[in-house]
Structures are given as C-alpha cells and as structure tokens.
GROMACS .gro file of C-alpha atoms in nm:
model
  403
    1MET     CA    1   1.387   3.817  -0.873
    2GLN     CA    2   1.554   3.480  -0.820
    3MET     CA    3   1.634   3.560  -0.460
    4THR     CA    4   1.279   3.636  -0.348
    5GLU     CA    5   1.235   3.310  -0.159
    6THR     CA    6   1.574   3.322   0.014
    7VAL     CA    7   1.660   3.675   0.121
    8LYS     CA    8   1.436   3.722   0.425
    9THR     CA    9   1.475   3.889   0.758
   10SER     CA   10   1.424   3.694   1.076
   11THR     CA   11   1.061   3.806   1.096
   12GLN     CA   12   0.960   3.727   0.736
   13ARG     CA   13   0.825   3.398   0.611
   14ILE     CA   14   1.014   3.182   0.364
   15THR     CA   15   0.726   3.123   0.128
   16VAL     CA   16   0.874   2.820  -0.047
   17ILE     CA   17   0.837   2.634   0.285
   18ASP     CA   18   0.467   2.721   0.297
   19ALA     CA   19   0.432   2.610  -0.067
   20MET     CA   20   0.587   2.273   0.024
   21ARG     CA   21   0.356   2.237   0.321
   22GLY     CA   22   0.054   2.315   0.104
   23ILE     CA   23   0.156   2.063  -0.162
   24ALA     CA   24   0.223   1.805   0.110
   25LEU     CA   25  -0.130   1.861   0.245
   26ILE     CA   26  -0.272   1.794  -0.101
   27GLY     CA   27  -0.074   1.469  -0.117
   28ILE     CA   28  -0.193   1.366   0.230
   29CYS     CA   29  -0.555   1.428   0.130
   30LEU     CA   30  -0.511   1.214  -0.183
   31THR     CA   31  -0.359   0.935   0.025
   32HIS     CA   32  -0.646   0.946   0.274
   33ALA     CA   33  -0.898   0.950  -0.010
   34MET     CA   34  -0.744   0.633  -0.155
   35GLN     CA   35  -0.785   0.480   0.194
   36TYR     CA   36  -1.147   0.605   0.217
   37PHE     CA   37  -1.041   0.810   0.521
   38GLY     CA   38  -1.037   0.487   0.719
   39ALA     CA   39  -1.392   0.383   0.621
   40PHE     CA   40  -1.304   0.097   0.391
   41PRO     CA   41  -1.570  -0.017   0.143
   42PRO     CA   42  -1.790  -0.298   0.280
   43ALA     CA   43  -1.775  -0.491  -0.049
   44PRO     CA   44  -1.624  -0.459  -0.397
   45ILE     CA   45  -1.770  -0.149  -0.562
   46GLU     CA   46  -1.941  -0.196  -0.896
   47THR     CA   47  -1.828   0.089  -1.121
   48PRO     CA   48  -2.098   0.244  -1.342
   49PHE     CA   49  -1.857   0.263  -1.639
   50PRO     CA   50  -1.574   0.022  -1.731
   51TRP     CA   51  -1.329   0.307  -1.784
   52ILE     CA   52  -1.366   0.412  -1.420
   53GLY     CA   53  -1.226   0.077  -1.312
   54THR     CA   54  -0.924   0.137  -1.536
   55LEU     CA   55  -0.877   0.484  -1.387
   56ASP     CA   56  -0.909   0.335  -1.038
   57GLU     CA   57  -0.615   0.105  -1.109
   58MET     CA   58  -0.412   0.377  -1.278
   59PHE     CA   59  -0.459   0.638  -1.006
   60SER     CA   60  -0.405   0.383  -0.728
   61TRP     CA   61  -0.070   0.296  -0.888
   62LEU     CA   62   0.027   0.664  -0.919
   63ILE     CA   63  -0.063   0.738  -0.558
   64ARG     CA   64   0.116   0.428  -0.432
   65TYR     CA   65   0.443   0.504  -0.608
   66LEU     CA   66   0.448   0.884  -0.627
   67VAL     CA   67   0.248   1.007  -0.326
   68PHE     CA   68   0.191   0.747  -0.055
   69ALA     CA   69   0.423   0.813   0.246
   70LYS     CA   70   0.622   1.069   0.043
   71PHE     CA   71   0.420   1.373   0.142
   72TYR     CA   72   0.386   1.254   0.500
   73ILE     CA   73   0.768   1.265   0.504
   74ILE     CA   74   0.773   1.622   0.371
   75PHE     CA   75   0.507   1.730   0.622
   76SER     CA   76   0.704   1.577   0.910
   77PHE     CA   77   1.034   1.723   0.791
   78LEU     CA   78   0.875   2.069   0.778
   79PHE     CA   79   0.750   2.027   1.137
   80GLY     CA   80   1.110   1.988   1.255
   81LEU     CA   81   1.217   2.281   1.038
   82SER     CA   82   0.940   2.501   1.178
   83PHE     CA   83   1.049   2.405   1.530
   84PHE     CA   84   1.397   2.540   1.457
   85ILE     CA   85   1.263   2.859   1.297
   86GLN     CA   86   1.050   2.936   1.604
   87MET     CA   87   1.335   2.861   1.842
   88ASP     CA   88   1.581   3.064   1.634
   89ARG     CA   89   1.359   3.370   1.608
   90ALA     CA   90   1.306   3.369   1.983
   91ALA     CA   91   1.681   3.324   2.043
   92GLN     CA   92   1.753   3.631   1.829
   93LYS     CA   93   1.538   3.826   2.077
   94GLY     CA   94   1.723   3.672   2.372
   95ILE     CA   95   1.434   3.438   2.461
   96ASP     CA   96   1.460   3.066   2.540
   97PHE     CA   97   1.151   2.934   2.365
   98ARG     CA   98   1.185   2.574   2.481
   99PRO     CA   99   0.951   2.593   2.785
  100ARG     CA  100   0.684   2.766   2.577
  101PHE     CA  101   0.730   2.516   2.294
  102LEU     CA  102   0.671   2.231   2.539
  103TRP     CA  103   0.344   2.398   2.635
  104ARG     CA  104   0.270   2.443   2.264
  105LEU     CA  105   0.319   2.069   2.213
  106THR     CA  106   0.086   1.997   2.505
  107LEU     CA  107  -0.183   2.203   2.334
  108LEU     CA  108  -0.116   2.017   2.008
  109LEU     CA  109  -0.157   1.689   2.196
  110ILE     CA  110  -0.502   1.802   2.311
  111ILE     CA  111  -0.595   1.919   1.961
  112GLY     CA  112  -0.470   1.591   1.814
  113TYR     CA  113  -0.664   1.381   2.063
  114LEU     CA  114  -0.988   1.570   1.996
  115HIS     CA  115  -0.929   1.536   1.623
  116SER     CA  116  -0.858   1.163   1.655
  117LEU     CA  117  -1.200   1.112   1.815
  118ILE     CA  118  -1.349   1.186   1.472
  119PHE     CA  119  -1.065   1.076   1.246
  120HIS     CA  120  -0.870   0.779   1.381
  121MET     CA  121  -0.588   0.826   1.125
  122ASP     CA  122  -0.492   1.159   1.283
  123ILE     CA  123  -0.116   1.223   1.299
  124LEU     CA  124  -0.113   1.535   1.521
  125ILE     CA  125  -0.118   1.335   1.844
  126ILE     CA  126   0.196   1.150   1.725
  127TYR     CA  127   0.362   1.478   1.628
  128ALA     CA  128   0.296   1.619   1.973
  129ILE     CA  129   0.446   1.320   2.153
  130VAL     CA  130   0.748   1.290   1.924
  131GLY     CA  131   0.806   1.664   1.948
  132PHE     CA  132   0.896   1.645   2.318
  133PRO     CA  133   1.237   1.476   2.268
  134LEU     CA  134   1.303   1.721   1.984
  135VAL     CA  135   1.321   2.001   2.241
  136LEU     CA  136   1.601   1.816   2.421
  137LEU     CA  137   1.799   1.792   2.097
  138TYR     CA  138   1.790   2.162   2.013
  139LYS     CA  139   2.152   2.230   2.113
  140VAL     CA  140   2.300   1.893   2.017
  141PRO     CA  141   2.589   1.926   1.763
  142ASN     CA  142   2.506   1.885   1.394
  143LYS     CA  143   2.707   1.564   1.348
  144VAL     CA  144   2.517   1.401   1.633
  145LEU     CA  145   2.185   1.520   1.485
  146VAL     CA  146   2.267   1.367   1.147
  147GLY     CA  147   2.372   1.039   1.312
  148LEU     CA  148   2.052   1.023   1.518
  149ALA     CA  149   1.838   1.108   1.216
  150LEU     CA  150   1.994   0.826   1.013
  151PHE     CA  151   1.957   0.584   1.305
  152PHE     CA  152   1.584   0.650   1.333
  153LEU     CA  153   1.518   0.683   0.959
  154LEU     CA  154   1.687   0.355   0.869
  155GLY     CA  155   1.505   0.155   1.136
  156GLY     CA  156   1.771   0.142   1.406
  157VAL     CA  157   1.518   0.103   1.686
  158SER     CA  158   1.337  -0.175   1.501
  159LEU     CA  159   1.670  -0.346   1.436
  160GLY     CA  160   1.743  -0.348   1.809
  161VAL     CA  161   1.399  -0.492   1.882
  162ASN     CA  162   1.447  -0.759   1.614
  163LEU     CA  163   1.791  -0.852   1.744
  164TYR     CA  164   1.639  -0.903   2.087
  165LYS     CA  165   1.361  -1.116   1.938
  166ALA     CA  166   1.613  -1.319   1.739
  167ALA     CA  167   1.804  -1.397   2.058
  168THR     CA  168   1.500  -1.486   2.265
  169GLU     CA  169   1.237  -1.623   2.026
  170PRO     CA  170   1.151  -1.999   2.029
  171PRO     CA  171   1.251  -2.223   1.738
  172ARG     CA  172   1.074  -2.165   1.408
  173THR     CA  173   0.867  -2.484   1.439
  174GLU     CA  174   0.724  -2.365   1.770
  175ILE     CA  175   0.634  -2.029   1.619
  176VAL     CA  176   0.442  -2.195   1.337
  177ALA     CA  177   0.261  -2.423   1.581
  178GLN     CA  178   0.164  -2.135   1.806
  179SER     CA  179   0.071  -1.890   1.533
  180ARG     CA  180  -0.288  -1.787   1.483
  181PRO     CA  181  -0.457  -1.625   1.185
  182ARG     CA  182  -0.427  -1.249   1.205
  183PRO     CA  183  -0.715  -1.021   1.116
  184THR     CA  184  -0.671  -0.816   0.802
  185VAL     CA  185  -0.550  -0.461   0.859
  186ASN     CA  186  -0.791  -0.296   0.616
  187ARG     CA  187  -1.105  -0.456   0.744
  188PRO     CA  188  -1.435  -0.281   0.672
  189GLN     CA  189  -1.538   0.000   0.901
  190PRO     CA  190  -1.830  -0.109   1.119
  191ASP     CA  191  -2.159   0.068   1.061
  192LEU     CA  192  -2.120   0.292   1.366
  193SER     CA  193  -2.304   0.603   1.469
  194LEU     CA  194  -2.108   0.920   1.537
  195THR     CA  195  -2.127   0.856   1.913
  196ALA     CA  196  -2.008   0.497   1.875
  197THR     CA  197  -1.728   0.608   1.643
  198ILE     CA  198  -1.605   0.861   1.899
  199GLN     CA  199  -1.618   0.597   2.174
  200ASN     CA  200  -1.430   0.348   1.956
  201ASN     CA  201  -1.167   0.603   1.855
  202SER     CA  202  -1.113   0.723   2.211
  203ALA     CA  203  -0.976   0.389   2.329
  204ASP     CA  204  -0.954   0.087   2.097
  205ARG     CA  205  -0.849   0.276   1.785
  206LEU     CA  206  -0.601   0.486   1.984
  207VAL     CA  207  -0.429   0.175   2.122
  208ARG     CA  208  -0.416   0.022   1.774
  209LYS     CA  209  -0.268   0.345   1.638
  210PHE     CA  210   0.023   0.336   1.883
  211ASN     CA  211   0.076  -0.037   1.827
  212PHE     CA  212   0.094   0.026   1.453
  213GLN     CA  213   0.329   0.321   1.498
  214HIS     CA  214   0.566   0.108   1.706
  215ASN     CA  215   0.543  -0.217   1.508
  216SER     CA  216   0.587  -0.043   1.172
  217GLY     CA  217   0.863   0.184   1.303
  218ARG     CA  218   0.666   0.486   1.178
  219ILE     CA  219   0.690   0.677   1.506
  220TYR     CA  220   1.070   0.645   1.510
  221MET     CA  221   1.091   0.752   1.148
  222THR     CA  222   0.884   1.059   1.237
  223LEU     CA  223   1.137   1.150   1.505
  224GLY     CA  224   1.416   1.106   1.250
  225LEU     CA  225   1.235   1.341   1.010
  226PHE     CA  226   1.188   1.598   1.286
  227ILE     CA  227   1.561   1.583   1.359
  228LEU     CA  228   1.639   1.613   0.988
  229GLY     CA  229   1.422   1.925   0.972
  230LEU     CA  230   1.600   2.068   1.276
  231TRP     CA  231   1.935   2.004   1.105
  232ALA     CA  232   1.814   2.169   0.781
  233GLY     CA  233   1.720   2.474   0.985
  234ARG     CA  234   2.060   2.475   1.156
  235ILE     CA  235   2.247   2.490   0.824
  236ARG     CA  236   2.006   2.760   0.697
  237LEU     CA  237   1.908   2.546   0.401
  238PHE     CA  238   1.607   2.755   0.303
  239HIS     CA  239   1.740   3.085   0.437
  240ASN     CA  240   2.037   3.055   0.199
  241LEU     CA  241   1.878   2.848  -0.074
  242GLU     CA  242   2.088   2.991  -0.356
  243GLN     CA  243   2.400   2.874  -0.176
  244TYR     CA  244   2.272   2.514  -0.166
  245ARG     CA  245   2.078   2.503  -0.492
  246THR     CA  246   2.352   2.344  -0.708
  247ARG     CA  247   2.417   2.075  -0.448
  248LEU     CA  248   2.046   2.001  -0.415
  249TYR     CA  249   2.021   1.940  -0.789
  250ARG     CA  250   2.338   1.729  -0.799
  251TYR     CA  251   2.219   1.511  -0.512
  252ALA     CA  252   1.881   1.477  -0.684
  253GLY     CA  253   2.052   1.306  -0.978
  254ILE     CA  254   2.234   1.070  -0.742
  255GLY     CA  255   1.911   1.014  -0.548
  256LEU     CA  256   1.718   0.925  -0.863
  257ALA     CA  257   1.980   0.664  -0.960
  258ALA     CA  258   1.975   0.520  -0.606
  259LEU     CA  259   1.594   0.513  -0.610
  260LEU     CA  260   1.584   0.315  -0.932
  261LEU     CA  261   1.842   0.072  -0.792
  262LEU     CA  262   1.639   0.019  -0.474
  263TYR     CA  263   1.324  -0.047  -0.675
  264ALA     CA  264   1.521  -0.302  -0.880
  265ILE     CA  265   1.645  -0.497  -0.577
  266GLN     CA  266   1.328  -0.467  -0.367
  267PRO     CA  267   1.150  -0.771  -0.523
  268TYR     CA  268   1.445  -0.992  -0.432
  269LEU     CA  269   1.444  -0.907  -0.062
  270PRO     CA  270   1.309  -1.165   0.185
  271GLY     CA  271   0.951  -1.115   0.296
  272ARG     CA  272   0.853  -0.993   0.641
  273ASP     CA  273   0.768  -1.352   0.741
  274ALA     CA  274   1.119  -1.479   0.657
  275GLY     CA  275   1.240  -1.434   1.015
  276VAL     CA  276   1.293  -1.138   1.240
  277LEU     CA  277   1.630  -1.033   1.096
  278ALA     CA  278   1.575  -1.121   0.731
  279GLY     CA  279   1.231  -0.962   0.744
  280TRP     CA  280   1.375  -0.645   0.895
  281LEU     CA  281   1.576  -0.578   0.576
  282THR     CA  282   1.262  -0.463   0.398
  283MET     CA  283   1.220  -0.169   0.640
  284PRO     CA  284   1.535   0.035   0.561
  285VAL     CA  285   1.486  -0.028   0.189
  286GLU     CA  286   1.124   0.090   0.199
  287ASN     CA  287   1.225   0.389   0.413
  288MET     CA  288   1.503   0.484   0.173
  289ILE     CA  289   1.269   0.457  -0.126
  290ASN     CA  290   1.021   0.692   0.040
  291LEU     CA  291   1.293   0.928   0.165
  292LEU     CA  292   1.459   0.958  -0.175
  293SER     CA  293   1.120   1.008  -0.342
  294ALA     CA  294   1.035   1.284  -0.094
  295TYR     CA  295   1.374   1.445  -0.155
  296LEU     CA  296   1.309   1.447  -0.530
  297TRP     CA  297   0.971   1.612  -0.469
  298ILE     CA  298   1.134   1.879  -0.250
  299THR     CA  299   1.402   1.946  -0.512
  300LEU     CA  300   1.140   1.969  -0.787
  301ILE     CA  301   0.937   2.222  -0.585
  302VAL     CA  302   1.250   2.428  -0.514
  303PHE     CA  303   1.343   2.420  -0.883
  304LEU     CA  304   0.999   2.524  -1.005
  305TYR     CA  305   0.942   2.782  -0.732
  306LYS     CA  306   1.249   2.973  -0.854
  307LYS     CA  307   1.050   3.076  -1.161
  308PRO     CA  308   0.853   3.399  -1.092
  309GLN     CA  309   0.547   3.275  -1.282
  310VAL     CA  310   0.533   2.954  -1.078
  311GLU     CA  311   0.578   3.148  -0.754
  312LYS     CA  312   0.286   3.373  -0.852
  313THR     CA  313   0.068   3.076  -0.950
  314LEU     CA  314   0.141   2.895  -0.622
  315ALA     CA  315   0.048   3.197  -0.407
  316PRO     CA  316  -0.289   3.040  -0.307
  317VAL     CA  317  -0.111   2.713  -0.222
  318VAL     CA  318   0.128   2.915   0.000
  319SER     CA  319  -0.176   3.046   0.189
  320TYR     CA  320  -0.310   2.692   0.213
  321GLY     CA  321   0.021   2.581   0.364
  322ARG     CA  322   0.031   2.871   0.608
  323MET     CA  323  -0.301   2.748   0.743
  324GLY     CA  324  -0.169   2.391   0.764
  325LEU     CA  325  -0.328   2.299   1.098
  326THR     CA  326  -0.671   2.434   1.003
  327ASN     CA  327  -0.666   2.275   0.660
  328TYR     CA  328  -0.533   1.937   0.778
  329ILE     CA  329  -0.815   1.904   1.030
  330LEU     CA  330  -1.077   2.045   0.794
  331GLN     CA  331  -0.983   1.810   0.508
  332SER     CA  332  -1.015   1.503   0.731
  333VAL     CA  333  -1.341   1.616   0.894
  334ILE     CA  334  -1.488   1.672   0.548
  335GLY     CA  335  -1.355   1.331   0.438
  336VAL     CA  336  -1.509   1.156   0.738
  337PHE     CA  337  -1.844   1.323   0.670
  338LEU     CA  338  -1.831   1.219   0.304
  339TYR     CA  339  -1.725   0.858   0.355
  340TYR     CA  340  -1.865   0.737   0.688
  341ARG     CA  341  -2.212   0.593   0.736
  342PHE     CA  342  -2.318   0.864   0.981
  343GLY     CA  343  -2.243   1.115   0.704
  344LEU     CA  344  -2.304   1.060   0.333
  345GLY     CA  345  -2.162   0.705   0.333
  346LEU     CA  346  -1.988   0.747  -0.004
  347ASN     CA  347  -1.743   0.467   0.079
  348GLN     CA  348  -2.010   0.233  -0.065
  349TYR     CA  349  -2.014   0.405  -0.403
  350LEU     CA  350  -1.681   0.573  -0.480
  351GLY     CA  351  -1.370   0.399  -0.602
  352PRO     CA  352  -1.020   0.547  -0.571
  353PHE     CA  353  -1.044   0.764  -0.884
  354LEU     CA  354  -1.375   0.935  -0.802
  355GLY     CA  355  -1.274   0.964  -0.437
  356MET     CA  356  -0.951   1.141  -0.527
  357MET     CA  357  -1.132   1.373  -0.769
  358LEU     CA  358  -1.373   1.461  -0.489
  359CYS     CA  359  -1.076   1.525  -0.259
  360LEU     CA  360  -0.912   1.753  -0.515
  361GLY     CA  361  -1.243   1.936  -0.558
  362TYR     CA  362  -1.285   2.039  -0.198
  363THR     CA  363  -0.909   2.092  -0.159
  364PHE     CA  364  -0.931   2.346  -0.443
  365ILE     CA  365  -1.205   2.526  -0.248
  366GLN     CA  366  -0.995   2.516   0.070
  367ILE     CA  367  -0.694   2.660  -0.114
  368TYR     CA  368  -0.883   2.965  -0.236
  369LEU     CA  369  -1.072   3.016   0.088
  370SER     CA  370  -0.735   3.015   0.268
  371HIS     CA  371  -0.596   3.268   0.021
  372TYR     CA  372  -0.884   3.509   0.070
  373TRP     CA  373  -0.890   3.453   0.446
  374LEU     CA  374  -0.527   3.559   0.481
  375LYS     CA  375  -0.591   3.878   0.290
  376THR     CA  376  -0.786   3.996   0.596
  377PHE     CA  377  -0.648   3.791   0.885
  378ARG     CA  378  -0.298   3.717   1.013
  379TYR     CA  379  -0.353   3.348   1.087
  380GLY     CA  380  -0.587   3.063   1.013
  381PRO     CA  381  -0.862   3.007   1.276
  382LEU     CA  382  -0.694   2.711   1.450
  383GLU     CA  383  -0.347   2.862   1.409
  384TRP     CA  384  -0.477   3.171   1.589
  385LEU     CA  385  -0.628   2.967   1.873
  386TRP     CA  386  -0.309   2.759   1.903
  387ARG     CA  387  -0.092   3.072   1.907
  388SER     CA  388  -0.318   3.244   2.161
  389GLY     CA  389  -0.303   2.936   2.383
  390THR     CA  390   0.076   2.921   2.345
  391TYR     CA  391   0.118   3.277   2.475
  392MET     CA  392  -0.178   3.252   2.715
  393LYS     CA  393  -0.339   3.567   2.576
  394TRP     CA  394  -0.548   3.653   2.273
  395GLN     CA  395  -0.331   3.736   1.976
  396PRO     CA  396  -0.431   4.002   1.719
  397LEU     CA  397  -0.615   3.828   1.435
  398ARG     CA  398  -0.728   4.093   1.189
  399LYS     CA  399  -0.464   4.269   0.985
  400LEU     CA  400  -0.424   4.644   1.019
  401ALA     CA  401  -0.588   4.856   0.751
  402LEU     CA  402  -0.252   4.975   0.615
  403GLN     CA  403  -0.146   4.616   0.556
   0.00000   0.00000   0.00000
C-alpha cells in the first residue's frame, strides 16, 4: 500500500504530483484573493464587525508567511518536472518530443496572452516564454543543471545587472538629486469597463508585467525552478519516492533550521535603497526563504500522501490538479468577475478574510466538479484543446465504457 504513488509504469500518472499541483492551485487562488485579483480596494474597507478586522490581519499574516510565493514555486517546479515526464515518455517510444514541445509552448503563449487580457496577473505567458530555453537544456548534464538552477534561483542574473550598475552609476548625491517620487505598486484599479480593461491589459499592463518580472528577478527564478523540476525528473525523484523518502525528511529538518536562521537575520539586512550591491543581498535571502518554505510544503505533502486514508481523501484534489490549466484560468476569471467593477465589484466590500473564504468556496466547487468530470472524460476541457492543438488532431475526450 505504501508504494502506490511510486511504482508506476511509463504510461501511468504519479498521483502525488497531481495532488501537489492541486494544492498549489489552492494556494495561488488564496494569494490572488488577498491581492483582490489585481483590483485593489479604492479606499479602506469598513468591516461590518470588529472581529472581521482581526481575522483580516491574522489571515493576511498567515498567507504572507505560509503561502505567498511558496505555492507559485511549487507550481513552477512541477512545470519543469512535467516537461521531463513528457519528454521521457516520448523518448521511451523512440520519439524526440522537443519540436512538438516547442509548438506546445507556442500554443501556451497564445492561451496565456488571451488569459492576460482579462487577468493581468496571468503567469502562463511567462511560463511559455521561459519554457523555450528549457528545451535546449534537456540533455545538459545533471551537475550543470544544478549549477544553472542555483545561479538563477539565488539571483545570479540580478547580481550581474547590479554589478554593472555599481560600476557605471553616478555618485550617490547625483542619484538623490535626480530621483523622482515613484508611484505606488498597489495603486487602485481604475474604474474600467471590460473593453477598456482588455485594451489596458493588452499593452500597458503587459509591458509593466515584463518590467516587474525582470526588475524583481522573478522571471529568472522561474527558469531556475523549471530547471530544478527537470533535474528532479532526471533523478526519478517521484518515480522512486521510497528510495528518496528518508533523505527528503532529513533535509526537511535541516531546511527548517536554515529557514528560522534566515528569518532571524532578515531584519538586519540593508534595505533595497541602500545601494545596488547592498540592496541586492535581500534578493537571495528572500528567495531562499521562499524556496525552503516550498520544500517543507512538498515534504509535508509527500509525508501525508503516504497514508492510504490521506491519499483517498485527496482524490478530488488530484483531479483538480490534473485539470491544472482549466482550473487556473477558471479561478482567475471567476475572481475577476467577483472583484472588478464590470462584474460584481466586491473589491469595495470584502477584506482579505472574506475574500479568501469566498475563494475557498468556489475552489471547493471546482475541486468536486473536476473530480466528477474526470470520471467521464480523459482530460479537462482546456487540457483537451491544448493536447489536440499539440498533435494537430482531435484527441479522444470521453473515456471508453469499460474504463
């Protein structure tokens, strides 16, 4: 019974991976709900009951320290892992899947762009772009993969940029004299119609997205996570989970101690405005905090999923994760409709706590709809369209009666 998630043939799914993806999607929805799906409240919200304000603060703290950026890391890591699994299964049949995967990424780029017209916080368009260099790294040796992953995850690109700035920037006094007030990042969402929102997202918001991805180093971290997922696939981490289980738990203990140490030293680091090099130090520390937290989440899921009762209970979440593309887009479209002015405009009334409860409510519905959908169909609706486009022919959708 303990080997159910690990002993699989090349054509079977490793369900613990789908469970992780489903849990990551729940975390992403909670994060977006705390951010009002990008439609920030126009003014401080007056809570109808004092205890709601307390819950707002409590749940905001929990999301910030336990969820924010952690589940994005897991979701990105699993993208790289899924890339390897697809490539590996094709290779076992004597097929080089790289050209088709490049086409698959092109389709994802189109899907991501269309999605970003409604939801400017979309990540699929970034995944599609970052996925292209991943194809080139498929046959790179493991040691090189690990080195590249660490370089990108610890802010190596940003360090290079900051070193260049440090060598070429004017004296500090000139910078202060030339500086101008910067607009706040989380400024209120304008009261736009759906048409105006689409127009805004198609150009201005898209440029700002890529500027943020570069300036924050997020796009390079995503590439590092993809590479890390590719490496995990190479070593058959989830194919041979029992072989690695003891080491995963041991490293979790070390990771927890390192995480606490990083949290202890973080307040003493120089701020981002302390200079290009001193300010850069905050990036690898923040990245390591989020990476170690994500690793602890992964280890916890692996530990719990070993128990047959937990595996049975998480079966609907596995289905939710299998339909990751459909559910990611659906959760954000629902969120936009709930929060934006051209929808219900709830950003004016809901604080973080009520917003996250609403998110969990419709996520619960999505989870069980996914579970029942996959009892009849092989793939989620968008997964089926994406797969059909990948192979340039309609794929069978309904399961056979005997199944």
